Coordinates of C-alpha atoms in Angstrom, one line a residue:
M1 CA -42.2 77.4 -42.4
S2 CA -38.7 77.8 -42.7
D3 CA -35.3 76.9 -40.9
T4 CA -34.8 80.5 -39.9
A5 CA -38.3 81.2 -38.4
L6 CA -38.2 78.1 -36.4
S7 CA -34.4 78.0 -35.2
G8 CA -34.7 81.8 -33.5
P9 CA -31.3 83.7 -33.6
K10 CA -29.0 82.9 -35.8
S11 CA -25.9 83.3 -32.8
P12 CA -26.3 80.9 -30.2
T13 CA -25.9 82.3 -26.5
A14 CA -24.4 79.6 -23.9
R15 CA -27.9 79.6 -22.3
N16 CA -29.5 78.0 -25.5
L17 CA -26.4 75.7 -27.0
F18 CA -27.9 72.5 -25.9
A19 CA -31.6 73.0 -26.6
A20 CA -30.6 74.2 -29.9
L21 CA -28.5 70.8 -30.4
Q22 CA -31.4 68.8 -28.6
L23 CA -28.5 66.8 -26.4
D24 CA -30.0 64.8 -23.7
T25 CA -28.8 66.3 -20.4
R26 CA -28.6 62.9 -18.9
L27 CA -26.0 61.6 -21.4
L28 CA -24.1 64.6 -21.3
G29 CA -23.8 64.0 -17.7
M30 CA -22.7 60.9 -17.7
I31 CA -20.3 61.5 -20.5
G32 CA -19.1 64.3 -18.7
A33 CA -18.7 62.2 -15.4
F34 CA -16.7 59.0 -17.5
I35 CA -14.4 62.0 -18.7
V36 CA -13.5 63.2 -15.3
L37 CA -13.2 59.5 -14.3
C38 CA -10.6 58.9 -17.1
L39 CA -8.4 61.9 -16.4
V40 CA -8.5 61.3 -12.3
F41 CA -7.2 57.6 -13.5
N42 CA -4.8 59.2 -15.9
V43 CA -3.1 61.6 -13.8
I44 CA -2.9 58.9 -10.9
T45 CA -1.5 56.2 -12.9
D46 CA 1.1 58.5 -14.4
G47 CA -0.8 58.5 -17.6
R48 CA -0.8 54.8 -18.2
F49 CA -4.8 54.8 -18.1
L50 CA -5.7 57.0 -21.2
T51 CA -2.7 55.1 -23.2
P52 CA -3.8 53.6 -26.9
R53 CA -2.4 50.0 -25.7
N54 CA -5.3 50.4 -22.4
I55 CA -8.0 52.0 -24.4
F56 CA -7.8 48.8 -26.9
N57 CA -7.7 46.5 -24.0
L58 CA -10.9 48.3 -22.2
T59 CA -12.7 48.0 -25.4
I60 CA -12.5 44.6 -25.6
Q61 CA -13.0 43.9 -21.8
T62 CA -16.2 45.8 -21.8
V63 CA -17.9 43.9 -25.1
S64 CA -19.4 41.0 -23.7
V65 CA -21.2 43.1 -20.9
A66 CA -22.5 45.9 -23.1
I67 CA -24.1 43.1 -25.8
M68 CA -26.3 42.0 -22.7
A69 CA -26.5 45.3 -21.5
T70 CA -28.7 46.4 -24.5
G71 CA -30.7 43.5 -24.1
M72 CA -31.3 44.4 -20.7
V73 CA -32.4 47.6 -21.7
F74 CA -35.5 45.6 -23.0
V75 CA -36.2 43.7 -20.0
I76 CA -35.6 46.7 -17.3
V77 CA -38.0 48.6 -19.8
T78 CA -40.9 46.3 -19.2
R79 CA -40.8 46.3 -15.9
H80 CA -38.8 43.0 -15.3
I81 CA -35.7 41.8 -14.3
D82 CA -33.3 38.8 -15.5
L83 CA -30.3 37.7 -12.9
S84 CA -29.8 34.6 -14.8
V85 CA -27.5 36.2 -17.9
G86 CA -24.5 35.4 -16.5
S87 CA -25.3 31.6 -15.6
V88 CA -26.8 31.5 -19.6
L89 CA -23.5 33.0 -21.2
A90 CA -21.9 29.9 -19.0
T91 CA -24.5 27.2 -20.8
V92 CA -24.0 28.6 -24.2
A93 CA -20.2 28.9 -23.8
A94 CA -20.2 25.2 -22.9
V95 CA -22.4 24.6 -25.5
M96 CA -20.2 26.2 -28.2
A97 CA -17.1 24.7 -26.6
V98 CA -18.3 21.3 -26.8
V99 CA -19.9 21.6 -30.3
Q100 CA -16.7 22.5 -32.3
T101 CA -13.7 20.6 -30.2
D102 CA -16.1 17.5 -29.6
V103 CA -19.0 17.1 -31.8
L104 CA -18.5 18.8 -35.1
P105 CA -14.7 17.6 -35.8
P106 CA -15.8 13.5 -36.3
L107 CA -18.4 14.9 -38.5
L108 CA -16.9 17.4 -40.8
G109 CA -12.9 17.3 -40.1
L110 CA -10.7 18.7 -37.9
G111 CA -9.9 22.9 -38.7
N112 CA -13.0 22.7 -41.5
P113 CA -14.0 26.5 -41.6
A114 CA -17.8 25.7 -40.8
I115 CA -17.2 24.5 -37.3
W116 CA -16.7 27.9 -35.7
I117 CA -19.9 29.1 -37.9
L118 CA -22.1 26.1 -36.4
A119 CA -20.9 26.5 -32.8
I120 CA -21.9 30.2 -32.9
L121 CA -25.4 29.1 -34.2
A122 CA -25.8 26.3 -31.8
G123 CA -25.1 28.6 -29.1
V124 CA -27.5 31.5 -30.2
V125 CA -30.5 29.0 -31.1
V126 CA -30.0 27.8 -27.3
G127 CA -29.8 31.0 -25.7
V128 CA -33.0 31.7 -27.6
L129 CA -34.7 28.8 -26.3
I130 CA -33.8 29.8 -22.6
G131 CA -34.7 33.1 -22.6
A132 CA -37.9 32.3 -24.3
F133 CA -38.5 29.2 -21.8
Q134 CA -37.9 31.6 -19.3
G135 CA -40.3 34.5 -20.6
W136 CA -43.2 32.0 -21.1
M137 CA -42.9 31.6 -17.1
V138 CA -42.6 34.9 -17.0
G139 CA -45.5 36.4 -19.4
Y140 CA -48.1 33.2 -19.3
L141 CA -47.5 31.8 -15.7
G142 CA -47.6 34.9 -13.8
I143 CA -44.4 34.0 -12.4
P144 CA -42.3 37.0 -11.2
A145 CA -39.3 37.6 -13.1
F146 CA -37.4 37.9 -10.2
I147 CA -38.1 34.8 -9.0
V148 CA -37.8 32.4 -12.7
T149 CA -34.6 34.4 -13.1
L150 CA -32.9 33.8 -9.6
G151 CA -34.1 30.3 -10.3
G152 CA -32.8 30.4 -14.0
L153 CA -28.9 31.8 -12.2
L154 CA -28.7 28.6 -9.4
V155 CA -30.0 26.2 -12.8
W156 CA -28.2 27.2 -15.5
R157 CA -25.0 27.7 -13.8
N158 CA -24.8 23.7 -12.8
V159 CA -26.2 22.7 -16.4
A160 CA -23.0 24.5 -17.9
W161 CA -20.8 22.4 -14.8
F162 CA -22.9 19.2 -16.0
I163 CA -22.2 19.6 -20.5
T164 CA -18.4 19.8 -19.8
S165 CA -18.2 17.5 -16.7
G166 CA -16.6 20.3 -14.8
Q167 CA -13.4 20.3 -17.1
T168 CA -12.2 23.4 -18.7
I169 CA -12.8 23.0 -22.4
G170 CA -10.4 23.9 -25.0
P171 CA -8.4 24.9 -26.6
L172 CA -11.2 26.5 -29.1
D173 CA -11.5 26.8 -32.9
E174 CA -8.7 29.4 -34.0
T175 CA -11.4 31.2 -36.3
F176 CA -13.4 31.3 -33.4
T177 CA -11.1 32.9 -31.1
M178 CA -10.5 36.1 -33.6
I179 CA -13.9 37.5 -32.0
G180 CA -12.0 37.5 -29.0
G181 CA -10.3 40.4 -29.2
I182 CA -6.7 40.9 -29.6
G183 CA -6.2 37.6 -31.6
G184 CA -8.8 39.2 -34.3
T185 CA -8.5 43.0 -35.3
M186 CA -9.6 44.6 -38.7
G187 CA -6.0 46.0 -39.2
E188 CA -5.2 50.0 -39.7
T189 CA -6.7 50.3 -43.6
G190 CA -9.5 48.0 -42.8
S191 CA -10.3 50.6 -39.9
W192 CA -9.8 53.5 -41.6
I193 CA -12.4 52.2 -44.1
F194 CA -14.9 51.5 -42.1
G195 CA -14.5 54.9 -40.2
V196 CA -14.9 56.9 -43.3
L197 CA -17.8 54.4 -44.1
A198 CA -19.2 55.1 -40.5
V199 CA -19.1 58.9 -40.4
A200 CA -20.7 58.6 -44.4
V201 CA -23.9 56.7 -43.1
A202 CA -23.6 58.9 -39.8
L203 CA -24.1 61.9 -41.6
W204 CA -26.6 61.0 -44.2
M205 CA -28.6 59.5 -41.4
Q206 CA -28.3 63.0 -39.6
V207 CA -29.7 64.8 -43.4
S208 CA -32.7 62.6 -43.9
S209 CA -33.7 62.8 -40.1
R210 CA -33.5 66.3 -40.8
R211 CA -35.7 66.0 -43.9
R212 CA -38.4 63.8 -42.3
K213 CA -38.8 66.1 -39.8
A214 CA -38.6 68.9 -42.2
A215 CA -41.6 67.6 -44.3
H216 CA -43.7 66.3 -41.6
G217 CA -43.8 69.7 -40.4
F218 CA -41.9 69.0 -37.4
P219 CA -39.3 71.8 -35.8
V220 CA -35.5 70.9 -36.7
K221 CA -32.4 72.4 -35.5
P222 CA -30.6 75.3 -36.7
G223 CA -28.1 74.3 -39.3
W224 CA -24.7 75.5 -37.2
A225 CA -26.5 72.8 -35.0
E226 CA -26.7 70.2 -37.4
V227 CA -23.1 71.2 -38.6
T228 CA -21.8 71.2 -35.2
M229 CA -23.4 67.8 -34.1
G230 CA -22.0 66.3 -38.1
V231 CA -18.6 67.7 -36.5
I232 CA -18.9 66.2 -33.0
T233 CA -19.8 62.7 -34.8
T234 CA -17.3 63.0 -37.3
G235 CA -14.6 63.7 -34.5
A236 CA -15.7 61.0 -32.5
I237 CA -15.6 58.0 -34.8
L238 CA -12.4 59.2 -36.5
G239 CA -10.6 60.0 -33.2
F240 CA -11.7 56.4 -32.1
V241 CA -10.3 54.5 -34.6
W242 CA -7.1 56.4 -34.6
V243 CA -6.3 55.7 -30.8
L244 CA -6.7 51.7 -31.7
N245 CA -4.5 52.0 -35.4
A246 CA -2.2 54.0 -32.8
Y247 CA -1.6 50.6 -30.6
D248 CA 1.3 49.4 -32.6
I249 CA 1.6 45.0 -32.8
P250 CA 4.7 44.0 -30.9
T251 CA 7.5 43.3 -33.4
A252 CA 8.0 39.4 -31.7
R253 CA 4.1 39.4 -32.9
L254 CA 5.0 40.9 -36.2
E255 CA 7.3 38.7 -36.8
R256 CA 5.2 35.4 -36.2
I257 CA 2.3 36.5 -38.5
F258 CA 4.8 37.2 -41.9
E259 CA 6.6 33.7 -40.8
A260 CA 2.8 32.3 -41.0
R261 CA 2.4 33.7 -44.0
G262 CA 5.8 32.3 -45.4
E263 CA 7.1 36.0 -46.1
T264 CA 10.0 38.1 -44.6
M265 CA 9.0 41.0 -42.6
P266 CA 10.7 44.4 -43.8
E267 CA 12.5 45.8 -41.5
G268 CA 11.1 48.5 -39.6
L269 CA 7.8 47.5 -40.3
V270 CA 5.0 49.2 -37.8
M271 CA 1.4 48.0 -37.7
G272 CA -1.4 48.9 -35.4
Y273 CA -4.1 46.8 -34.6
G274 CA -7.2 48.8 -35.6
I275 CA -10.6 48.3 -34.6
P276 CA -11.1 44.1 -33.2
Y277 CA -13.5 42.4 -34.5
S278 CA -15.8 42.2 -31.1
V279 CA -16.2 45.6 -30.8
L280 CA -17.5 45.6 -34.7
L281 CA -20.2 43.0 -33.2
L282 CA -21.0 45.3 -30.2
I283 CA -21.1 48.0 -32.8
V284 CA -23.6 46.2 -35.1
V285 CA -25.4 44.9 -31.8
T286 CA -25.9 48.7 -30.9
V287 CA -27.1 49.8 -34.5
V288 CA -29.6 47.0 -34.5
M289 CA -30.9 47.6 -31.3
T290 CA -31.4 51.0 -31.3
I291 CA -33.4 50.6 -35.0
V292 CA -35.7 47.8 -33.0
A293 CA -36.0 50.4 -30.0
R294 CA -36.8 53.5 -32.2
R295 CA -38.1 52.1 -35.6
T296 CA -39.9 49.2 -35.0
R297 CA -43.3 47.9 -33.8
L298 CA -41.8 45.9 -31.4
G299 CA -39.6 48.7 -30.1
R300 CA -42.8 50.9 -29.4
Y301 CA -44.7 47.9 -27.9
I302 CA -41.6 47.5 -25.6
F303 CA -41.6 51.0 -24.1
A304 CA -45.4 51.3 -24.5
T305 CA -45.7 48.4 -21.9
G306 CA -43.4 49.5 -19.7
G307 CA -44.9 52.8 -19.8
N308 CA -48.3 51.5 -18.5
P309 CA -49.0 47.5 -19.2
D310 CA -52.7 48.0 -18.7
A311 CA -53.3 50.7 -21.1
A312 CA -51.0 48.2 -23.8
E313 CA -53.1 45.4 -23.3
L314 CA -55.9 47.4 -23.6
S315 CA -54.9 49.0 -26.8
G316 CA -54.8 45.3 -28.4
I317 CA -50.8 44.8 -27.4
N318 CA -50.5 40.9 -26.6
T319 CA -48.1 41.9 -23.4
R320 CA -47.7 38.0 -22.5
F321 CA -45.8 36.9 -25.9
L322 CA -44.0 40.8 -26.2
T323 CA -42.4 39.1 -23.2
V324 CA -41.5 35.9 -24.6
K325 CA -39.8 37.9 -27.0
V326 CA -37.9 40.3 -25.0
F327 CA -36.9 37.6 -23.0
A328 CA -35.7 35.5 -26.4
I329 CA -34.2 38.4 -27.4
M330 CA -32.1 38.6 -24.1
G331 CA -31.1 35.2 -24.6
G332 CA -29.5 35.4 -28.0
L333 CA -27.6 38.3 -27.0
S334 CA -26.3 36.8 -24.1
A335 CA -25.3 33.7 -26.2
L336 CA -23.2 36.5 -28.4
A337 CA -21.8 37.7 -25.0
A338 CA -20.7 34.0 -24.7
A339 CA -18.9 33.6 -27.8
V340 CA -17.4 37.2 -27.1
A341 CA -16.2 35.6 -23.6
A342 CA -15.3 32.1 -24.4
A343 CA -13.4 33.4 -27.5
R344 CA -11.3 35.8 -25.6
L345 CA -10.1 33.3 -22.7
G346 CA -9.6 30.5 -25.8
F347 CA -11.5 27.9 -23.6
S348 CA -14.3 27.6 -21.7
T349 CA -14.2 27.9 -18.1
N350 CA -16.4 26.8 -15.4
D351 CA -16.1 30.4 -14.2
I352 CA -17.0 32.0 -16.7
G353 CA -19.8 34.7 -16.4
T354 CA -19.7 35.1 -12.7
L355 CA -21.7 37.6 -11.6
D356 CA -22.1 39.3 -15.5
E357 CA -25.8 39.6 -14.3
L358 CA -25.1 42.3 -12.0
R359 CA -22.7 44.1 -13.9
V360 CA -25.5 43.8 -17.0
I361 CA -28.1 45.5 -14.9
A362 CA -25.6 48.1 -13.2
A363 CA -24.2 49.3 -16.8
A364 CA -28.3 49.4 -18.1
V365 CA -29.3 51.2 -14.6
I366 CA -26.3 53.6 -14.8
G367 CA -27.1 54.1 -18.3
G368 CA -30.2 56.0 -17.8
T369 CA -32.8 52.9 -18.0
A370 CA -35.8 53.5 -14.4
L371 CA -36.4 50.6 -13.0
A372 CA -39.8 51.2 -12.7
G373 CA -40.3 51.0 -16.7
G374 CA -40.8 51.9 -19.8
V375 CA -37.5 54.6 -19.8
G376 CA -34.1 53.6 -21.6
T377 CA -31.5 53.9 -24.3
I378 CA -29.3 51.6 -26.0
Y379 CA -26.2 54.1 -26.0
G380 CA -26.9 55.0 -22.7
A381 CA -26.6 51.2 -21.5
I382 CA -23.6 51.1 -24.0
L383 CA -22.1 54.1 -21.9
G384 CA -22.7 52.5 -18.7
A385 CA -20.8 49.7 -19.3
L386 CA -18.3 51.7 -20.5
I387 CA -18.2 53.2 -17.0
M388 CA -18.1 50.1 -15.4
Q389 CA -15.3 48.6 -16.7
S390 CA -13.4 51.8 -16.9
L391 CA -13.9 51.9 -13.0
Q392 CA -12.6 48.1 -12.4
S393 CA -9.6 48.5 -14.5
G394 CA -8.4 51.6 -13.5
M395 CA -8.9 50.3 -9.9
A396 CA -7.1 47.4 -10.8
M397 CA -4.4 49.7 -12.2
V398 CA -4.0 51.5 -9.5
G399 CA -3.0 48.6 -6.9
V400 CA -7.2 48.1 -5.6
D401 CA -8.1 45.1 -4.3
A402 CA -10.9 42.9 -5.6
P403 CA -13.2 43.3 -2.3
L404 CA -12.3 46.8 -2.9
Q405 CA -13.4 47.5 -6.3
N406 CA -16.4 45.9 -5.3
I407 CA -17.1 47.8 -2.9
V408 CA -16.8 50.8 -4.7
V409 CA -18.8 49.4 -7.7
G410 CA -21.4 48.6 -5.3
T411 CA -21.6 52.3 -4.1
V412 CA -21.4 53.8 -7.5
L413 CA -24.5 52.0 -8.6
V414 CA -26.5 52.9 -5.6
I415 CA -25.3 56.6 -6.4
A416 CA -26.4 56.2 -9.9
V417 CA -30.0 55.5 -8.8
L418 CA -30.1 58.0 -6.8
V419 CA -29.2 60.5 -9.1
D420 CA -31.7 59.2 -11.7
I421 CA -34.6 59.4 -9.2
I422 CA -33.7 62.8 -8.2
Y423 CA -33.1 63.7 -11.8
R424 CA -36.6 62.3 -13.1
K425 CA -38.7 64.0 -9.9
R426 CA -37.0 67.8 -11.2
T427 CA -38.0 66.6 -14.6
G428 CA -41.5 65.2 -13.9
D429 CA -40.3 62.2 -15.6

């Protein structure tokens, strides 16, 4: 069957535009809300909200919560909840800090390039073990996830306190802190190279998807719709890179960088920060989690179990072991988030990750993950985290007090769930 026959008329109308593009209407609604939110704050702050500097800061502030939100999607999709992620983050951050400041330097020597790698590996192992242990209690002992992780919220927060003896641990390894944000970026050239490669990969995946659908006889988008999506994708990626490159490194900092190299900075030189390594890590996590959700047996099992646990178990899925896997993934992602959060601060503090569990759950739910299970997307959770951080950042710039910020965020969360319920009733999902 030809593309023309499948696509209908060649000239799109306003009515069939979105249908032809096959866009998620819920995603479009979230993007629209995000754009309106940014424009409103930009007007209120006299244009300061949408400056390259603030957008740069917004991205690095979103990373740790967004990383955990991708794992929370799997947890909620399987009809569970994890209230312990903020406390697990604190415990893992404490482990990483102690390993790179107290344990490894005497063994490997201060400044050894392997220290930061081993510290992160140790943290990821601890995070996965904690997550798997909690998943085992939920899956095999039958204890509700709410109770297990509520206990974990209290236990792991205080385990972190005992690991550090209630002290702030630092300063952390210089290379380790580069994954925290402004201290480690790809630079303008590296960011443009990454952007071009990302565009190439995105377009290749789009073409490959179209070919697979056509080969199996599934309907495909009209040619104009594919081109439109390609242009939108290219514009979004390169526009993002351009904005981050537009945030210039302060002259004084640039001079110190050249001095550290033993070089003299050329007069009038201007350089942009580019993409932070922490944002690069988030992109990698997002791609991997999306592939797991859409292309692997594990992902299919997760969504099948969330849709109908009894039917999934009768079909041969080991739902108990699946629960262990899901919580282990959540623990590993909490460890990566802990690395980013600690690196951004340059220290491991006692209050690191406080209330992150609520922000992570809110990001997943605002992003369209159904608390009833079975429905959720990785990109939706990322967008939800960005909306949450934009809301808090905008209110902080306006001068809204912290208590009122929490009231607004809580209200937005309830409204988001209400809108999701209404949407699902109307669409029959």
